[in-house]
Amino acid sequence: MRTKFVEIDQQKEYMAQAGRILQEGGLVAFPTETVYGLGGDAFNPGSCRKIYEAKGRPSDNPLIVHICRIEDLKMVAAEVPREAMLLAEKFWPGPLTMILPKADRVPYEVTGGLDTVAVRMPNHPIALALIDAAGGYVVAPSANSSGKPSPTLAGHVLEDLDGRIDMILDGGPVGIGLESTIVDLTTDVPEILRPGYITREMLEEVLGQVKTDVTIMSADTGQAPKAPGMKYRHYAPVGELTIVAGEPERVVHWINEKLSQSAGKKTGVICTDENRDKYLADVVKNIGKRDDEARIARELYRILREFDEEKVEIMYSEAFDTAGVGQAIMNRLLKAAGYHIIYV
């Protein structure tokens, strides 16, 4: 298969063609405000199977249905509770995914065999135009090889999926850089299954009580995943990544000690602006100021991919605060490191 790469200034010219590709069972990668997604027809089991094959993704890992109109929620969910409408009115279009009972027409290939479905309405003009051109219902995980850092540039998609999918729509760099928040509305108390830009505090302002799944900041259990990204190692570079938490001076000292013991291996460090000149690694990546969580979120996946390009074998990252978006950043880092974190 030859993958068509559509530049930013060609989007309108190729949008109808992209929609037809999806309607005919093909795959199109497209930008959202979070990361690039790999789109297929949400009601076509064959499209879903193509997505799993192209990504090398386990078939029990649920996919997210993307819509472009709030009223279309009732076509993919068997029940739309009041809480779902309140969240949609507040946060859609935007980086929030809701788990709801699935409608009969949603194939189990979308839900990983579950009777629930994940739905969101992205906040990106190209994404919304594509969904509309495709008929209104596009299923899309992140457009990367399964397990690798999610793509924040169209070039990342090309690196991973060239020759495996029909088309890539280039929309430039994404705005947020981390996948959407996922909240389960099928439980007695709404539960966050994946942290993201929409924080627990923001959800509580709308819903009142909200709880957080206990595995978000710890190793996954052996249970079937209820939402994308809960079970398998994700966002991971090829090399070995360790997170180091503690007082900044202790973290720098501990990492430099380990770096001194890594002769013969190419080393890398992810650090904040405040410590960028203190590390002795071969490659030091400054992710931004510690209090600028938005930039840290945008830069994380790009940096992890750059480590792969530069063939870094051993990596260390400073830890980040778990309040607000910092929890989402740490969730992704922990998964990238296989939950290998050291407290010093």
mmCIF file of C-alpha atoms in Angstrom:
data_model
loop_
_atom_site.group_PDB
_atom_site.id
_atom_site.type_symbol
_atom_site.label_atom_id
_atom_site.label_comp_id
_atom_site.label_asym_id
_atom_site.label_seq_id
_atom_site.Cartn_x
_atom_site.Cartn_y
_atom_site.Cartn_z
ATOM 1 C CA MET A 1 0.000 0.000 0.000
ATOM 2 C CA ARG A 2 1.192 3.512 -0.805
ATOM 3 C CA THR A 3 0.350 6.074 1.869
ATOM 4 C CA LYS A 4 -0.795 9.474 0.567
ATOM 5 C CA PHE A 5 0.672 12.345 2.640
ATOM 6 C CA VAL A 6 -1.516 15.460 2.379
ATOM 7 C CA GLU A 7 0.171 18.768 3.259
ATOM 8 C CA ILE A 8 -1.589 21.419 5.354
ATOM 9 C CA ASP A 9 -2.435 23.645 2.379
ATOM 10 C CA GLN A 10 -4.090 20.709 0.544
ATOM 11 C CA GLN A 11 -6.597 19.763 3.256
ATOM 12 C CA LYS A 12 -9.760 21.129 1.595
ATOM 13 C CA GLU A 13 -8.796 19.619 -1.745
ATOM 14 C CA TYR A 14 -8.438 16.111 -0.308
ATOM 15 C CA MET A 15 -11.093 16.080 2.463
ATOM 16 C CA ALA A 16 -13.834 14.507 0.323
ATOM 17 C CA GLN A 17 -11.380 11.822 -0.827
ATOM 18 C CA ALA A 18 -10.363 11.136 2.775
ATOM 19 C CA GLY A 19 -14.013 10.746 3.737
ATOM 20 C CA ARG A 20 -14.577 8.258 0.904
ATOM 21 C CA ILE A 21 -11.550 6.235 1.992
ATOM 22 C CA LEU A 22 -13.076 5.842 5.460
ATOM 23 C CA GLN A 23 -16.534 5.019 4.088
ATOM 24 C CA GLU A 24 -14.983 2.314 1.911
ATOM 25 C CA GLY A 25 -13.174 0.689 4.847
ATOM 26 C CA GLY A 26 -9.761 2.349 4.532
ATOM 27 C CA LEU A 27 -7.654 4.146 7.142
ATOM 28 C CA VAL A 28 -6.800 7.861 7.402
ATOM 29 C CA ALA A 29 -4.569 9.491 10.036
ATOM 30 C CA PHE A 30 -5.603 12.976 11.130
ATOM 31 C CA PRO A 31 -4.736 15.643 13.713
ATOM 32 C CA THR A 32 -6.734 16.344 16.845
ATOM 33 C CA GLU A 33 -6.051 18.805 19.643
ATOM 34 C CA THR A 34 -4.484 15.971 21.698
ATOM 35 C CA VAL A 35 -2.452 13.682 19.396
ATOM 36 C CA TYR A 36 -2.807 12.369 15.830
ATOM 37 C CA GLY A 37 -5.484 9.706 15.453
ATOM 38 C CA LEU A 38 -5.787 6.742 13.084
ATOM 39 C CA GLY A 39 -9.326 6.799 11.716
ATOM 40 C CA GLY A 40 -11.600 4.068 10.423
ATOM 41 C CA ASP A 41 -15.366 3.603 9.971
ATOM 42 C CA ALA A 42 -16.788 3.162 13.487
ATOM 43 C CA PHE A 43 -19.518 0.791 12.302
ATOM 44 C CA ASN A 44 -17.307 -1.381 10.093
ATOM 45 C CA PRO A 45 -15.695 -4.315 11.951
ATOM 46 C CA GLY A 46 -13.263 -4.753 9.067
ATOM 47 C CA SER A 47 -11.969 -1.201 9.490
ATOM 48 C CA CYS A 48 -11.362 -1.852 13.166
ATOM 49 C CA ARG A 49 -9.436 -5.016 12.397
ATOM 50 C CA LYS A 50 -7.302 -3.030 9.921
ATOM 51 C CA ILE A 51 -6.503 -0.505 12.668
ATOM 52 C CA TYR A 52 -5.365 -3.241 15.063
ATOM 53 C CA GLU A 53 -3.244 -4.779 12.307
ATOM 54 C CA ALA A 54 -1.663 -1.500 11.170
ATOM 55 C CA LYS A 55 -0.726 -0.529 14.728
ATOM 56 C CA GLY A 56 0.134 -4.011 15.989
ATOM 57 C CA ARG A 57 -2.407 -3.291 18.741
ATOM 58 C CA PRO A 58 -3.969 -5.991 20.973
ATOM 59 C CA SER A 59 -7.607 -6.475 19.951
ATOM 60 C CA ASP A 60 -8.886 -6.325 23.541
ATOM 61 C CA ASN A 61 -7.662 -2.715 23.860
ATOM 62 C CA PRO A 62 -10.786 -0.560 23.236
ATOM 63 C CA LEU A 63 -10.948 2.159 20.588
ATOM 64 C CA ILE A 64 -12.633 5.597 20.827
ATOM 65 C CA VAL A 65 -15.515 6.627 18.579
ATOM 66 C CA HIS A 66 -15.151 10.245 17.405
ATOM 67 C CA ILE A 67 -18.234 12.287 16.500
ATOM 68 C CA CYS A 68 -18.680 15.822 15.162
ATOM 69 C CA ARG A 69 -22.119 16.689 16.619
ATOM 70 C CA ILE A 70 -23.273 16.281 20.211
ATOM 71 C CA GLU A 71 -26.649 14.931 19.088
ATOM 72 C CA ASP A 72 -24.870 11.995 17.403
ATOM 73 C CA LEU A 73 -23.977 10.632 20.836
ATOM 74 C CA LYS A 74 -27.330 8.822 20.942
ATOM 75 C CA MET A 75 -26.362 6.816 17.836
ATOM 76 C CA VAL A 76 -23.414 5.116 19.550
ATOM 77 C CA ALA A 77 -24.620 4.978 23.172
ATOM 78 C CA ALA A 78 -27.602 2.890 24.288
ATOM 79 C CA GLU A 79 -28.168 5.328 27.149
ATOM 80 C CA VAL A 80 -27.134 8.975 27.436
ATOM 81 C CA PRO A 81 -27.446 10.001 31.091
ATOM 82 C CA ARG A 82 -27.869 13.575 32.227
ATOM 83 C CA GLU A 83 -24.247 13.606 33.406
ATOM 84 C CA ALA A 84 -23.060 12.890 29.862
ATOM 85 C CA MET A 85 -25.006 15.812 28.430
ATOM 86 C CA LEU A 86 -23.713 18.150 31.138
ATOM 87 C CA LEU A 87 -20.122 17.165 30.338
ATOM 88 C CA ALA A 88 -20.693 17.419 26.583
ATOM 89 C CA GLU A 89 -22.141 20.905 26.901
ATOM 90 C CA LYS A 90 -19.202 21.996 29.064
ATOM 91 C CA PHE A 91 -16.220 20.294 27.419
ATOM 92 C CA TRP A 92 -17.136 19.316 23.826
ATOM 93 C CA PRO A 93 -15.608 19.790 21.419
ATOM 94 C CA GLY A 94 -12.571 19.063 23.535
ATOM 95 C CA PRO A 95 -10.186 16.526 25.106
ATOM 96 C CA LEU A 96 -12.755 14.503 27.066
ATOM 97 C CA THR A 97 -13.813 10.909 26.351
ATOM 98 C CA MET A 98 -16.877 9.397 28.034
ATOM 99 C CA ILE A 99 -17.544 5.693 28.640
ATOM 100 C CA LEU A 100 -21.222 4.798 28.123
ATOM 101 C CA PRO A 101 -23.300 1.655 27.436
ATOM 102 C CA LYS A 102 -22.807 0.828 23.770
ATOM 103 C CA ALA A 103 -25.557 0.873 21.174
ATOM 104 C CA ASP A 104 -26.197 -2.430 19.369
ATOM 105 C CA ARG A 105 -24.851 -1.056 16.085
ATOM 106 C CA VAL A 106 -21.375 -0.480 17.586
ATOM 107 C CA PRO A 107 -19.344 -3.641 16.840
ATOM 108 C CA TYR A 108 -17.428 -5.397 19.575
ATOM 109 C CA GLU A 109 -14.277 -4.857 17.507
ATOM 110 C CA VAL A 110 -14.550 -1.201 18.603
ATOM 111 C CA THR A 111 -15.088 -1.913 22.296
ATOM 112 C CA GLY A 112 -12.578 -4.712 22.809
ATOM 113 C CA GLY A 113 -15.445 -7.092 23.535
ATOM 114 C CA LEU A 114 -17.011 -4.858 26.187
ATOM 115 C CA ASP A 115 -20.633 -3.692 26.371
ATOM 116 C CA THR A 116 -19.456 -0.107 26.860
ATOM 117 C CA VAL A 117 -18.195 2.382 24.290
ATOM 118 C CA ALA A 118 -15.748 5.294 24.519
ATOM 119 C CA VAL A 119 -16.899 8.471 22.729
ATOM 120 C CA ARG A 120 -15.479 11.937 22.218
ATOM 121 C CA MET A 121 -15.854 15.028 20.019
ATOM 122 C CA PRO A 122 -12.411 16.446 19.163
ATOM 123 C CA ASN A 123 -11.657 20.163 19.057
ATOM 124 C CA HIS A 124 -9.790 20.439 15.758
ATOM 125 C CA PRO A 125 -11.163 21.754 12.442
ATOM 126 C CA ILE A 126 -9.506 19.049 10.316
ATOM 127 C CA ALA A 127 -10.731 16.270 12.604
ATOM 128 C CA LEU A 128 -14.294 17.598 12.626
ATOM 129 C CA ALA A 129 -14.316 18.068 8.831
ATOM 130 C CA LEU A 130 -13.028 14.522 8.283
ATOM 131 C CA ILE A 131 -15.569 12.969 10.642
ATOM 132 C CA ASP A 132 -18.357 14.816 8.838
ATOM 133 C CA ALA A 133 -17.030 13.796 5.412
ATOM 134 C CA ALA A 134 -16.900 10.169 6.550
ATOM 135 C CA GLY A 135 -20.540 10.129 7.667
ATOM 136 C CA GLY A 136 -20.190 11.278 11.265
ATOM 137 C CA TYR A 137 -18.697 8.299 13.120
ATOM 138 C CA VAL A 138 -14.951 7.627 13.049
ATOM 139 C CA VAL A 139 -13.160 5.220 15.369
ATOM 140 C CA ALA A 140 -9.598 6.302 16.121
ATOM 141 C CA PRO A 141 -6.782 5.353 18.480
ATOM 142 C CA SER A 142 -3.487 7.249 18.357
ATOM 143 C CA ALA A 143 -1.773 6.956 14.955
ATOM 144 C CA ASN A 144 1.407 5.199 16.062
ATOM 145 C CA SER A 145 2.812 1.705 16.269
ATOM 146 C CA SER A 146 1.363 0.163 19.425
ATOM 147 C CA GLY A 147 3.468 0.874 22.489
ATOM 148 C CA LYS A 148 5.504 3.719 20.962
ATOM 149 C CA PRO A 149 5.121 7.378 21.971
ATOM 150 C CA SER A 150 1.952 8.884 20.521
ATOM 151 C CA PRO A 151 2.427 11.125 17.452
ATOM 152 C CA THR A 152 2.264 14.885 17.910
ATOM 153 C CA LEU A 153 3.425 15.619 14.327
ATOM 154 C CA ALA A 154 2.301 14.120 11.017
ATOM 155 C CA GLY A 155 5.914 13.095 10.450
ATOM 156 C CA HIS A 156 5.708 10.802 13.468
ATOM 157 C CA VAL A 157 2.750 9.026 11.841
ATOM 158 C CA LEU A 158 4.696 8.616 8.605
ATOM 159 C CA GLU A 159 7.628 7.088 10.509
ATOM 160 C CA ASP A 160 5.410 4.452 12.118
ATOM 161 C CA LEU A 161 2.670 3.703 9.589
ATOM 162 C CA ASP A 162 3.966 4.530 6.093
ATOM 163 C CA GLY A 163 2.755 1.818 3.732
ATOM 164 C CA ARG A 164 0.226 0.475 6.254
ATOM 165 C CA ILE A 165 -2.538 3.083 5.889
ATOM 166 C CA ASP A 166 -4.172 4.932 3.007
ATOM 167 C CA MET A 167 -3.696 8.615 3.884
ATOM 168 C CA ILE A 168 -2.174 11.032 6.408
ATOM 169 C CA LEU A 169 -3.643 14.530 6.820
ATOM 170 C CA ASP A 170 -0.926 16.888 8.030
ATOM 171 C CA GLY A 171 -2.302 19.484 10.443
ATOM 172 C CA GLY A 172 0.972 20.674 11.950
ATOM 173 C CA PRO A 173 1.902 20.263 15.630
ATOM 174 C CA VAL A 174 -0.939 19.351 17.982
ATOM 175 C CA GLY A 175 -1.942 21.739 20.747
ATOM 176 C CA ILE A 176 -2.085 19.605 23.908
ATOM 177 C CA GLY A 177 0.204 16.628 23.278
ATOM 178 C CA LEU A 178 -1.430 14.109 25.644
ATOM 179 C CA GLU A 179 -4.431 11.904 24.977
ATOM 180 C CA SER A 180 -7.905 12.883 26.214
ATOM 181 C CA THR A 181 -9.183 12.412 29.737
ATOM 182 C CA ILE A 182 -11.402 9.323 29.961
ATOM 183 C CA VAL A 183 -14.278 9.263 32.467
ATOM 184 C CA ASP A 184 -16.501 6.211 33.016
ATOM 185 C CA LEU A 185 -20.172 7.155 33.416
ATOM 186 C CA THR A 186 -21.413 3.569 33.801
ATOM 187 C CA THR A 187 -20.432 3.395 37.481
ATOM 188 C CA ASP A 188 -22.344 4.673 40.514
ATOM 189 C CA VAL A 189 -19.773 7.462 40.871
ATOM 190 C CA PRO A 190 -18.124 8.794 37.676
ATOM 191 C CA GLU A 191 -14.574 7.436 37.526
ATOM 192 C CA ILE A 192 -11.493 8.750 35.711
ATOM 193 C CA LEU A 193 -9.826 5.895 33.833
ATOM 194 C CA ARG A 194 -7.156 8.009 32.135
ATOM 195 C CA PRO A 195 -6.049 11.483 33.280
ATOM 196 C CA GLY A 196 -5.642 14.261 30.755
ATOM 197 C CA TYR A 197 -6.072 17.988 30.169
ATOM 198 C CA ILE A 198 -9.584 17.904 31.701
ATOM 199 C CA THR A 199 -8.732 17.389 35.362
ATOM 200 C CA ARG A 200 -10.677 15.793 38.196
ATOM 201 C CA GLU A 201 -11.299 19.235 39.685
ATOM 202 C CA MET A 202 -12.820 20.428 36.402
ATOM 203 C CA LEU A 203 -15.082 17.375 36.235
ATOM 204 C CA GLU A 204 -16.157 17.808 39.855
ATOM 205 C CA GLU A 205 -17.287 21.363 39.126
ATOM 206 C CA VAL A 206 -19.863 19.864 36.750
ATOM 207 C CA LEU A 207 -20.708 16.501 38.324
ATOM 208 C CA GLY A 208 -19.926 16.834 42.015
ATOM 209 C CA GLN A 209 -18.243 13.651 43.252
ATOM 210 C CA VAL A 210 -15.737 12.020 40.875
ATOM 211 C CA LYS A 211 -13.297 9.220 41.740
ATOM 212 C CA THR A 212 -10.054 8.109 40.091
ATOM 213 C CA ASP A 213 -9.184 4.542 39.097
ATOM 214 C CA VAL A 214 -6.572 3.184 41.499
ATOM 215 C CA THR A 215 -4.314 1.850 38.709
ATOM 216 C CA ILE A 216 -3.737 5.252 37.051
ATOM 217 C CA MET A 217 -0.509 5.905 38.946
ATOM 218 C CA SER A 218 0.490 2.287 39.601
ATOM 219 C CA ALA A 219 1.166 -0.904 37.654
ATOM 220 C CA ASP A 220 -1.725 -2.320 35.655
ATOM 221 C CA THR A 221 -3.715 -5.254 36.946
ATOM 222 C CA GLY A 222 -4.407 -8.397 34.922
ATOM 223 C CA GLN A 223 -8.031 -7.399 34.325
ATOM 224 C CA ALA A 224 -9.440 -6.554 30.897
ATOM 225 C CA PRO A 225 -8.904 -2.864 30.094
ATOM 226 C CA LYS A 226 -12.054 -0.720 30.380
ATOM 227 C CA ALA A 227 -10.550 2.071 28.296
ATOM 228 C CA PRO A 228 -7.618 2.699 25.932
ATOM 229 C CA GLY A 229 -4.201 2.652 27.571
ATOM 230 C CA MET A 230 -5.124 0.929 30.827
ATOM 231 C CA LYS A 231 -3.529 -2.490 30.401
ATOM 232 C CA TYR A 232 -0.508 -2.431 28.109
ATOM 233 C CA ARG A 233 2.844 -0.641 28.183
ATOM 234 C CA HIS A 234 2.469 2.548 26.180
ATOM 235 C CA TYR A 235 4.327 5.646 25.037
ATOM 236 C CA ALA A 236 7.647 3.858 25.423
ATOM 237 C CA PRO A 237 11.008 4.649 23.807
ATOM 238 C CA VAL A 238 13.216 1.788 22.667
ATOM 239 C CA GLY A 239 15.816 2.348 25.401
ATOM 240 C CA GLU A 240 15.510 1.838 29.145
ATOM 241 C CA LEU A 241 13.726 4.696 30.941
ATOM 242 C CA THR A 242 13.773 5.350 34.692
ATOM 243 C CA ILE A 243 11.899 8.117 36.522
ATOM 244 C CA VAL A 244 13.617 9.671 39.532
ATOM 245 C CA ALA A 245 11.591 11.521 42.182
ATOM 246 C CA GLY A 246 12.707 13.552 45.187
ATOM 247 C CA GLU A 247 14.313 16.849 46.112
ATOM 248 C CA PRO A 248 15.863 18.390 42.972
ATOM 249 C CA GLU A 249 19.459 18.366 44.232
ATOM 250 C CA ARG A 250 19.188 14.720 45.302
ATOM 251 C CA VAL A 251 17.654 13.785 41.943
ATOM 252 C CA VAL A 252 20.497 15.445 40.023
ATOM 253 C CA HIS A 253 23.134 13.781 42.214
ATOM 254 C CA TRP A 254 21.535 10.311 41.926
ATOM 255 C CA ILE A 255 21.136 10.514 38.149
ATOM 256 C CA ASN A 256 24.710 11.755 37.625
ATOM 257 C CA GLU A 257 25.987 8.879 39.778
ATOM 258 C CA LYS A 258 24.153 6.404 37.555
ATOM 259 C CA LEU A 259 25.346 8.153 34.406
ATOM 260 C CA SER A 260 28.944 7.761 35.555
ATOM 261 C CA GLN A 261 28.359 3.995 35.732
ATOM 262 C CA SER A 262 27.010 3.746 32.180
ATOM 263 C CA ALA A 263 30.248 3.622 30.218
ATOM 264 C CA GLY A 264 29.749 2.354 26.673
ATOM 265 C CA LYS A 265 26.039 3.207 26.645
ATOM 266 C CA LYS A 266 24.532 6.345 25.135
ATOM 267 C CA THR A 267 22.650 8.153 27.893
ATOM 268 C CA GLY A 268 19.889 10.740 28.037
ATOM 269 C CA VAL A 269 18.038 12.869 30.599
ATOM 270 C CA ILE A 270 14.666 14.605 30.513
ATOM 271 C CA CYS A 271 14.812 17.610 32.800
ATOM 272 C CA THR A 272 13.178 20.930 33.504
ATOM 273 C CA ASP A 273 14.709 24.256 32.590
ATOM 274 C CA GLU A 274 15.921 24.817 36.146
ATOM 275 C CA ASN A 275 18.345 21.841 36.028
ATOM 276 C CA ARG A 276 19.332 21.608 32.368
ATOM 277 C CA ASP A 277 22.994 22.546 32.906
ATOM 278 C CA LYS A 278 23.560 20.121 35.806
ATOM 279 C CA TYR A 279 23.415 16.746 34.074
ATOM 280 C CA LEU A 280 26.312 14.765 32.600
ATOM 281 C CA ALA A 281 24.338 12.708 30.052
ATOM 282 C CA ASP A 282 25.261 12.435 26.385
ATOM 283 C CA VAL A 283 21.870 13.923 25.475
ATOM 284 C CA VAL A 284 20.008 16.331 27.777
ATOM 285 C CA LYS A 285 16.444 17.294 26.802
ATOM 286 C CA ASN A 286 14.977 20.411 28.405
ATOM 287 C CA ILE A 287 11.204 19.905 28.624
ATOM 288 C CA GLY A 288 10.412 23.418 29.904
ATOM 289 C CA LYS A 289 9.947 25.207 33.196
ATOM 290 C CA ARG A 290 8.631 23.067 36.045
ATOM 291 C CA ASP A 291 5.523 25.212 36.506
ATOM 292 C CA ASP A 292 4.652 25.192 32.779
ATOM 293 C CA GLU A 293 2.714 21.911 32.663
ATOM 294 C CA ALA A 294 1.156 22.755 29.292
ATOM 295 C CA ARG A 295 4.569 22.888 27.611
ATOM 296 C CA ILE A 296 5.779 19.744 29.398
ATOM 297 C CA ALA A 297 2.715 17.901 28.090
ATOM 298 C CA ARG A 298 3.298 19.133 24.518
ATOM 299 C CA GLU A 299 6.989 18.215 24.523
ATOM 300 C CA LEU A 300 6.964 14.792 26.225
ATOM 301 C CA TYR A 301 6.217 12.470 23.290
ATOM 302 C CA ARG A 302 8.418 14.448 20.902
ATOM 303 C CA ILE A 303 11.356 14.079 23.275
ATOM 304 C CA LEU A 304 10.802 10.342 23.739
ATOM 305 C CA ARG A 305 10.793 9.917 19.959
ATOM 306 C CA GLU A 306 13.966 12.009 19.606
ATOM 307 C CA PHE A 307 15.730 9.668 22.040
ATOM 308 C CA ASP A 308 14.910 6.807 19.662
ATOM 309 C CA GLU A 309 16.168 8.772 16.654
ATOM 310 C CA GLU A 310 19.403 9.526 18.497
ATOM 311 C CA LYS A 311 19.727 5.879 19.613
ATOM 312 C CA VAL A 312 19.833 6.680 23.313
ATOM 313 C CA GLU A 313 20.058 3.434 25.310
ATOM 314 C CA ILE A 314 19.648 4.536 28.937
ATOM 315 C CA MET A 315 17.357 7.404 29.943
ATOM 316 C CA TYR A 316 16.403 9.133 33.164
ATOM 317 C CA SER A 317 13.592 11.602 33.711
ATOM 318 C CA GLU A 318 12.804 13.933 36.546
ATOM 319 C CA ALA A 319 9.369 13.336 38.079
ATOM 320 C CA PHE A 320 6.613 15.929 37.858
ATOM 321 C CA ASP A 321 3.925 17.080 40.282
ATOM 322 C CA THR A 322 0.750 14.990 40.205
ATOM 323 C CA ALA A 323 -1.689 17.865 40.642
ATOM 324 C CA GLY A 324 -3.780 18.977 37.651
ATOM 325 C CA VAL A 325 -2.300 18.117 34.250
ATOM 326 C CA GLY A 326 0.834 16.938 36.060
ATOM 327 C CA GLN A 327 -1.014 13.736 36.951
ATOM 328 C CA ALA A 328 -1.580 13.033 33.265
ATOM 329 C CA ILE A 329 2.094 13.707 32.502
ATOM 330 C CA MET A 330 3.215 11.327 35.245
ATOM 331 C CA ASN A 331 0.696 8.682 34.115
ATOM 332 C CA ARG A 332 2.242 8.688 30.618
ATOM 333 C CA LEU A 333 5.807 8.763 31.942
ATOM 334 C CA LEU A 334 5.150 5.845 34.282
ATOM 335 C CA LYS A 335 3.758 3.756 31.443
ATOM 336 C CA ALA A 336 6.682 4.716 29.205
ATOM 337 C CA ALA A 337 9.070 3.580 31.946
ATOM 338 C CA GLY A 338 7.163 0.382 32.698
ATOM 339 C CA TYR A 339 6.457 1.883 36.150
ATOM 340 C CA HIS A 340 10.186 1.959 36.947
ATOM 341 C CA ILE A 341 10.431 4.879 39.391
ATOM 342 C CA ILE A 342 13.106 5.554 42.022
ATOM 343 C CA TYR A 343 12.542 7.766 45.075
ATOM 344 C CA VAL A 344 15.682 9.473 46.391
#
